[in-house]
CSV table of C-alpha atoms (C1' of nucleotides) in Angstrom, one decimal:
chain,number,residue,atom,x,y,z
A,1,UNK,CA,82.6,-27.4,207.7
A,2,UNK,CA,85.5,-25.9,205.6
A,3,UNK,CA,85.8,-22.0,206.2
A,4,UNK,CA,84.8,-20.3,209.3
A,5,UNK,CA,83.6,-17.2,206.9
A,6,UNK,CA,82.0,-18.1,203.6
A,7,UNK,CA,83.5,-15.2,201.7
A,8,UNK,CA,80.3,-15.0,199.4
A,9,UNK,CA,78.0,-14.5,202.3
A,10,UNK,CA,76.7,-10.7,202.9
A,11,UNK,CA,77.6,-10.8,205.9
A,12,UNK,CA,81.4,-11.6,205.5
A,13,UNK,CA,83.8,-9.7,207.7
A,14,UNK,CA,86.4,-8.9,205.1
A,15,UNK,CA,83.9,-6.9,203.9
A,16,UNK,CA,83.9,-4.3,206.5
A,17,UNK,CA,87.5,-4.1,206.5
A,18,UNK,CA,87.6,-3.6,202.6
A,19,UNK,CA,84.9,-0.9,203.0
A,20,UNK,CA,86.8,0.9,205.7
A,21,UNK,CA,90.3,1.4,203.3
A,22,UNK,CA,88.4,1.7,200.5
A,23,UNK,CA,87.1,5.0,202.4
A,24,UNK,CA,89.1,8.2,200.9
A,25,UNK,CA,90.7,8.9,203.9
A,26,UNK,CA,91.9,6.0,205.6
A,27,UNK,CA,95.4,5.1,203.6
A,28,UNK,CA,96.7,8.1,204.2
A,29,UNK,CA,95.7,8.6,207.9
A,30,UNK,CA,97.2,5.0,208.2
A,31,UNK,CA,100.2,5.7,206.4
A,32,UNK,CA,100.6,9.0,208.0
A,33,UNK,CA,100.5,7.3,211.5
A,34,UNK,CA,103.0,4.7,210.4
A,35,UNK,CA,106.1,6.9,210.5
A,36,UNK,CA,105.2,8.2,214.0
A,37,UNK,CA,102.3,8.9,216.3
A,38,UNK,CA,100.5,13.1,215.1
A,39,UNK,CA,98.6,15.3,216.7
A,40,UNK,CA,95.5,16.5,214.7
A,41,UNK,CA,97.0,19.6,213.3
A,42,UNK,CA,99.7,17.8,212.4
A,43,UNK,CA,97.4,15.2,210.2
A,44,UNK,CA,96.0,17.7,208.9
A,45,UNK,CA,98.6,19.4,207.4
A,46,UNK,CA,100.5,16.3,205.8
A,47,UNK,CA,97.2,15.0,204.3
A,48,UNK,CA,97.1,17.3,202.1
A,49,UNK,CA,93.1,18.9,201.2
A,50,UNK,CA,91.9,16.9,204.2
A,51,UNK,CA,89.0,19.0,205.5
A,52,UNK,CA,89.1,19.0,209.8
A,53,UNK,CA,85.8,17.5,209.8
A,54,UNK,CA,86.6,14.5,207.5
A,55,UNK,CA,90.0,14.0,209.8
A,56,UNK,CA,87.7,14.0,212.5
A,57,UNK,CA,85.5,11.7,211.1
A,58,UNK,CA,87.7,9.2,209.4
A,59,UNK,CA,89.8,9.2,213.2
A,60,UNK,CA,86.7,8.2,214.9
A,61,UNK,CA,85.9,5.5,212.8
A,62,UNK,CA,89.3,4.2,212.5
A,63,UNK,CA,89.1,4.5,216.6
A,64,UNK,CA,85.9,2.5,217.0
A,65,UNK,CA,87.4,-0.3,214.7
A,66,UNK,CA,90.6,-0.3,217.1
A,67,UNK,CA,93.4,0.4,214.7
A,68,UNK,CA,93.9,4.1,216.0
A,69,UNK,CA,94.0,5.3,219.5
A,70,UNK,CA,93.5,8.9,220.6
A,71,UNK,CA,95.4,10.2,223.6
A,72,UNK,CA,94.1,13.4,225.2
A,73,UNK,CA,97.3,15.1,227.0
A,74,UNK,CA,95.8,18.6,227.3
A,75,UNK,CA,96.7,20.3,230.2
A,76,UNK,CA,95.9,23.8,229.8
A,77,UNK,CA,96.9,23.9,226.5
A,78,UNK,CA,94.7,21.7,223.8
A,79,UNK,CA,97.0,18.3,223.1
A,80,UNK,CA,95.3,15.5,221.5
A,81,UNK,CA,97.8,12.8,219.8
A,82,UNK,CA,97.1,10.1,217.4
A,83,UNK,CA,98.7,6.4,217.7
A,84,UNK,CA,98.2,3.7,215.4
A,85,UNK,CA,97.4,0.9,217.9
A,86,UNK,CA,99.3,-3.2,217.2
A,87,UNK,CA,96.0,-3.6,215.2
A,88,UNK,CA,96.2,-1.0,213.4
A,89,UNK,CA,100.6,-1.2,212.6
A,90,UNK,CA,99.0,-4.6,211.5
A,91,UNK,CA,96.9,-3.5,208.9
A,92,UNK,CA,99.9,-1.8,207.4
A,93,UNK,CA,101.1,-5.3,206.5
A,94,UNK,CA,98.7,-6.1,203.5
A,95,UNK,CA,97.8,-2.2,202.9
A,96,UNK,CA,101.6,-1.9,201.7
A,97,UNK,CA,101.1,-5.3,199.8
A,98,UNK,CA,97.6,-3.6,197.6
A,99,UNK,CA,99.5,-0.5,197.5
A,100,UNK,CA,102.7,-1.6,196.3
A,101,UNK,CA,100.7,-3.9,193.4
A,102,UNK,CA,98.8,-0.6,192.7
A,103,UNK,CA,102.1,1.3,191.8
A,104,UNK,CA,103.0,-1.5,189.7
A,105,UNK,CA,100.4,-2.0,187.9
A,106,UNK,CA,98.9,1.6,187.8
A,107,UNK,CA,100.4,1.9,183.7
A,108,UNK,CA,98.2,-1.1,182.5
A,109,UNK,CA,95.4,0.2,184.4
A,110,UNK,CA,95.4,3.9,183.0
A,111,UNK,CA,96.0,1.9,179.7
A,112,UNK,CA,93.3,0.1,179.7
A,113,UNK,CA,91.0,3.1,180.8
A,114,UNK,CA,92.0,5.1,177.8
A,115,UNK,CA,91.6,2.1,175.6
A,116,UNK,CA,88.1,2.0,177.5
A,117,UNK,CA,87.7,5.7,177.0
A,118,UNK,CA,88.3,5.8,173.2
A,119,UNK,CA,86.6,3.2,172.3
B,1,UNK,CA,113.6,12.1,193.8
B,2,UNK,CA,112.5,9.5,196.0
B,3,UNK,CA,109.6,7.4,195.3
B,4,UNK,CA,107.6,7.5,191.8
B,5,UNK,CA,104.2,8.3,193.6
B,6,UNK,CA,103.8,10.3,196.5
B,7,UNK,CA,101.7,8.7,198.5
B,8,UNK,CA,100.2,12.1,200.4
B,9,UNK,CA,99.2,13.9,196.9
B,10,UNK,CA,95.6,13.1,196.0
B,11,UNK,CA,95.9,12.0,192.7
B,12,UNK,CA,98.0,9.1,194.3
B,13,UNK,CA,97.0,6.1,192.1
B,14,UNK,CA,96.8,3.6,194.8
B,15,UNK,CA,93.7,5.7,195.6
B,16,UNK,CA,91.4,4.7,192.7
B,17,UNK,CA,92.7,0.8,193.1
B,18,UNK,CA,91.6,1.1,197.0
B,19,UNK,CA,88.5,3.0,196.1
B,20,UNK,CA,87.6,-0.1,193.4
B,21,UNK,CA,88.2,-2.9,195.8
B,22,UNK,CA,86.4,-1.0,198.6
B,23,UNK,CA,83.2,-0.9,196.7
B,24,UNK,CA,80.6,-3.4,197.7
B,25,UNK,CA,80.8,-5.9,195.2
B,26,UNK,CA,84.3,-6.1,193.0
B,27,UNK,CA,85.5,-8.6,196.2
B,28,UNK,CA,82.7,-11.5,195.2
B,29,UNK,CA,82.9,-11.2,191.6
B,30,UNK,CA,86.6,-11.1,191.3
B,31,UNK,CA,86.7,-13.7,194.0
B,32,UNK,CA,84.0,-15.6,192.1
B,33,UNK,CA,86.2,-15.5,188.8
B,34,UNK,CA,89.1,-16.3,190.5
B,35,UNK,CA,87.2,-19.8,190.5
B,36,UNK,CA,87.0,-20.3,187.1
B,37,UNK,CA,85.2,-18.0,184.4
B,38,UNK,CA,81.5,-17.3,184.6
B,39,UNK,CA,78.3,-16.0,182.7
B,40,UNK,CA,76.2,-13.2,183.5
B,41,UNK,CA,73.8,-15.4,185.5
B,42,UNK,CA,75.8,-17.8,187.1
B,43,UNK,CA,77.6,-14.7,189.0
B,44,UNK,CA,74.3,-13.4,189.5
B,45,UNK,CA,73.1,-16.6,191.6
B,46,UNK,CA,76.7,-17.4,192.8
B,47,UNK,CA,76.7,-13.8,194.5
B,48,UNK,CA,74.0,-14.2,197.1
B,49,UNK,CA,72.0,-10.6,196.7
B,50,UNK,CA,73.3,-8.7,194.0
B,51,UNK,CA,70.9,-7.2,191.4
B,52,UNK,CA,71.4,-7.0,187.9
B,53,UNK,CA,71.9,-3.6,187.4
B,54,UNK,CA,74.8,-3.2,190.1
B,55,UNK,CA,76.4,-6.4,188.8
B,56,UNK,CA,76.4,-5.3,185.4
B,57,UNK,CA,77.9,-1.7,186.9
B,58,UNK,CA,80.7,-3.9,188.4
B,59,UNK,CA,81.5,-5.4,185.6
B,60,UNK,CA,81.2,-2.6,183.6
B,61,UNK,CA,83.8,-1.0,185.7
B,62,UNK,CA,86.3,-3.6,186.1
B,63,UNK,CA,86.5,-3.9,182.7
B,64,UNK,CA,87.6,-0.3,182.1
B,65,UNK,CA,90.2,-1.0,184.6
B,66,UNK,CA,90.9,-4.2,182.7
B,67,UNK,CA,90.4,-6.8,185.3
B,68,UNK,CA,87.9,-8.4,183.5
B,69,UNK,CA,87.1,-9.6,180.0
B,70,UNK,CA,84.1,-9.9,178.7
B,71,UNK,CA,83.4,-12.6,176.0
B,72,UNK,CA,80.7,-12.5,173.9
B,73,UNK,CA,79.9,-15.9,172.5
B,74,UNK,CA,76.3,-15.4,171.4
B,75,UNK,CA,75.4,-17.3,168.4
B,76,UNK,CA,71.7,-17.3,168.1
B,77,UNK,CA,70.9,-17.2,171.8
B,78,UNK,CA,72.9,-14.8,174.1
B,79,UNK,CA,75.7,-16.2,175.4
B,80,UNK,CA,78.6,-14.0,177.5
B,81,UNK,CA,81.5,-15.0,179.2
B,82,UNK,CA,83.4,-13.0,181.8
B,83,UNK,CA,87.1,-13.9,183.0
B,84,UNK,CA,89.7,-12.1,185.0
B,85,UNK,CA,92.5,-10.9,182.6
B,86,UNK,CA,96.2,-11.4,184.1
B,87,UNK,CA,96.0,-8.2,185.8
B,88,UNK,CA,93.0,-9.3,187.5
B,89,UNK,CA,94.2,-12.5,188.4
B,90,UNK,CA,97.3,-11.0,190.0
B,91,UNK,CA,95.0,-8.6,191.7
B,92,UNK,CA,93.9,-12.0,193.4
B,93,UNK,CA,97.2,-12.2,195.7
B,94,UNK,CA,96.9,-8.9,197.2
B,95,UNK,CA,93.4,-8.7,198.0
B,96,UNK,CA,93.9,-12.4,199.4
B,97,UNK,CA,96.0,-10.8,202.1
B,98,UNK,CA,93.5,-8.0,202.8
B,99,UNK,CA,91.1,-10.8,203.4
B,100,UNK,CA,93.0,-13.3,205.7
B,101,UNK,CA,94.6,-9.5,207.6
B,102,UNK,CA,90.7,-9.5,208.1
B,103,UNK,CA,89.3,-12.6,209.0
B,104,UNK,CA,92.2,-13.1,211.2
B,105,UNK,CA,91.1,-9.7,213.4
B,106,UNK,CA,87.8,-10.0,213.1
B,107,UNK,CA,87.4,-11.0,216.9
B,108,UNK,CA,89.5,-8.2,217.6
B,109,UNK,CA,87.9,-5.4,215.8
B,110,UNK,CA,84.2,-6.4,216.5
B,111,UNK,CA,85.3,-6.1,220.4
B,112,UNK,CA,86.9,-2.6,219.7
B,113,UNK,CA,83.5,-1.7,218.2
B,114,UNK,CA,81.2,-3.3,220.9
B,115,UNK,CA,83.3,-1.5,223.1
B,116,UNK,CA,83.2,1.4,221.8
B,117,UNK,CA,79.3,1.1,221.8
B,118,UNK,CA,79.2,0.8,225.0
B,119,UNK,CA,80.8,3.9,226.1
C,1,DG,C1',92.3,44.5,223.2
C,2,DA,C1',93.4,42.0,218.8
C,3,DT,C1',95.0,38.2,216.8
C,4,DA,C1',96.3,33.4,216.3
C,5,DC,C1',96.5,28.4,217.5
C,6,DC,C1',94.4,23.9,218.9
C,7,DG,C1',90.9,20.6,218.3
C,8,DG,C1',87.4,20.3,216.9
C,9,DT,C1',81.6,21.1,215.9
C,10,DC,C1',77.5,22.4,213.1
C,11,DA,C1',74.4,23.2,209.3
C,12,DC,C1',74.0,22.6,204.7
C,13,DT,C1',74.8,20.9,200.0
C,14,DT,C1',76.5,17.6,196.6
C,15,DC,C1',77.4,13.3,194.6
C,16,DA,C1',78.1,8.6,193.8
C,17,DA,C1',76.7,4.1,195.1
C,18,DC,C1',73.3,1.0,196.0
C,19,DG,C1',68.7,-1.0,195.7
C,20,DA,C1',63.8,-2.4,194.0
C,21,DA,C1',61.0,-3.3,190.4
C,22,DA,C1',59.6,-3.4,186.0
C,23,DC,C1',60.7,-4.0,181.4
C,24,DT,C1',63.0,-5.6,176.8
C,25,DG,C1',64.1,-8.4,172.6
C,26,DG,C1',65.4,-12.2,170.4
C,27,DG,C1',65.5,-16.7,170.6
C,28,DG,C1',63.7,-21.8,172.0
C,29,DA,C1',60.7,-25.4,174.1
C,30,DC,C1',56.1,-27.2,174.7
D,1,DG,C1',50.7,-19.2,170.9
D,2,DT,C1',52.2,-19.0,175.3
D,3,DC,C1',55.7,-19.5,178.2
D,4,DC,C1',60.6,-19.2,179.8
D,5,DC,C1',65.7,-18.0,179.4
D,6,DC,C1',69.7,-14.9,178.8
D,7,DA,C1',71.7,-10.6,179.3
D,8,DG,C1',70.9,-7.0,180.4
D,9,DT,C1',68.4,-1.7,180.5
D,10,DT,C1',65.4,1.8,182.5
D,11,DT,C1',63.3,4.4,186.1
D,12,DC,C1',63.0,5.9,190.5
D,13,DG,C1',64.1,6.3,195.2
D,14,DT,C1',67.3,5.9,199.3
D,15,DT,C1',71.4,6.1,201.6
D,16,DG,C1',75.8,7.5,203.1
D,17,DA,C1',80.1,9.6,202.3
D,18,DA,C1',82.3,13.7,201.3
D,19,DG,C1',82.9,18.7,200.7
D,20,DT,C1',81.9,23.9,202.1
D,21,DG,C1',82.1,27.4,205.2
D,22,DA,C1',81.2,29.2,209.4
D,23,DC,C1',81.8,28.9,214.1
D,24,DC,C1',83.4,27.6,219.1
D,25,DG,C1',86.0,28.0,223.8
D,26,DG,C1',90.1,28.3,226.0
D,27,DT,C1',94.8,29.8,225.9
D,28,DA,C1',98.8,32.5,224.7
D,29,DT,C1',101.2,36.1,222.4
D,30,DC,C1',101.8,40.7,220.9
DNA sequence: GATACCGGTCACTTCAACGAAACTGGGGAC
DNA sequence: GTCCCCAGTTTCGTTGAAGTGACCGGTATC
């Protein structure tokens, strides 16, 4: 009865999802995606220090979990685009909501790491 | 102009807040002391697998943050006390929304990754 | 022919997080 | 005096994520 995931159990989904935008990367591929589908050079010039193999990486993972799809539209040129997929515009939803309490509360929380620091 | 953070440059704080949550165990013990304030064992046995070392690492850490207090009540026998502060407790909100974004699309994301499997 | 762009890959290293197991010290209970 | 409880600490090892730097094939441009 009750819950259909007992959030203290190991093996609770939530956790994978909090794992996966907890990586370095993913925010800011996510967020990147939300103005408008990019193709890889393009990523990788707007996240700024982003090394190709971590973009590569971090779009794979983000692929295999459904919330970004790749579209190859090479023809004889290389063209690979990016697309956040309705799962992944989803997740934008409650990312905005911990980012936006982040920039909010980011004073106490420097505060009370130098209060942590000094002590 | 614009914003106050730039959400692109690394030292974006939203980063270290994501990074926090994402780690394996702040979820369960803020969730835990969301409940009601704890000691050092009764987290330990509420949260199914965690070891005392990396519990008291947790801790440790969201205290710097100052998420959590810790209470020391010891008289003659050891007694300690740990409670969200009010940023921690607000913290609750968002991370709730993380959590029902994810066990809401769990079906759909363990199906993009089975799928992906496959191929 | 030389250079540059696109979309990556590969080998290697570094680092932090996580985990297992043992141990500690000052009580108290039997 | 022997055990257990609380709140950890210590040591050691493993894992996985992230960073570094070089390289790749195909195309196009000069």
């Amino acid at each position: 009865m009750g819950k259909a995931y007992d959030v203290m159990a190991a093996t609770c989904p939530s956790r994978t999802v909090l794992h996966r935008i907890g990586a370095r990367w993913t925010v800011f591929v996510v967020t990147a995606l939300e103005e408008r589908p990019m193709r890889f050079v393009e990523l990788k010039t707007r996240i700024q220090g982003i090394t190709p193999k971590v973009l590569t990486e971090t779009l794979r993972a983000l692929e295999t979990d459904g919330l970004v799809k790749r579209i190859d539209r090479s023809g004889k040129l290389p063209h690979v685009e990016y697309e956040l997929t309705d799962l992944g515009r989803s997740l934008g939803v409650p990312l905005q909501a911990v980012r936006e309490w982040a920039e909010s509360h980011v004073p106490e929380i420097t505060e009370a790491q130098e209060r942590a620091a000094r002590s």
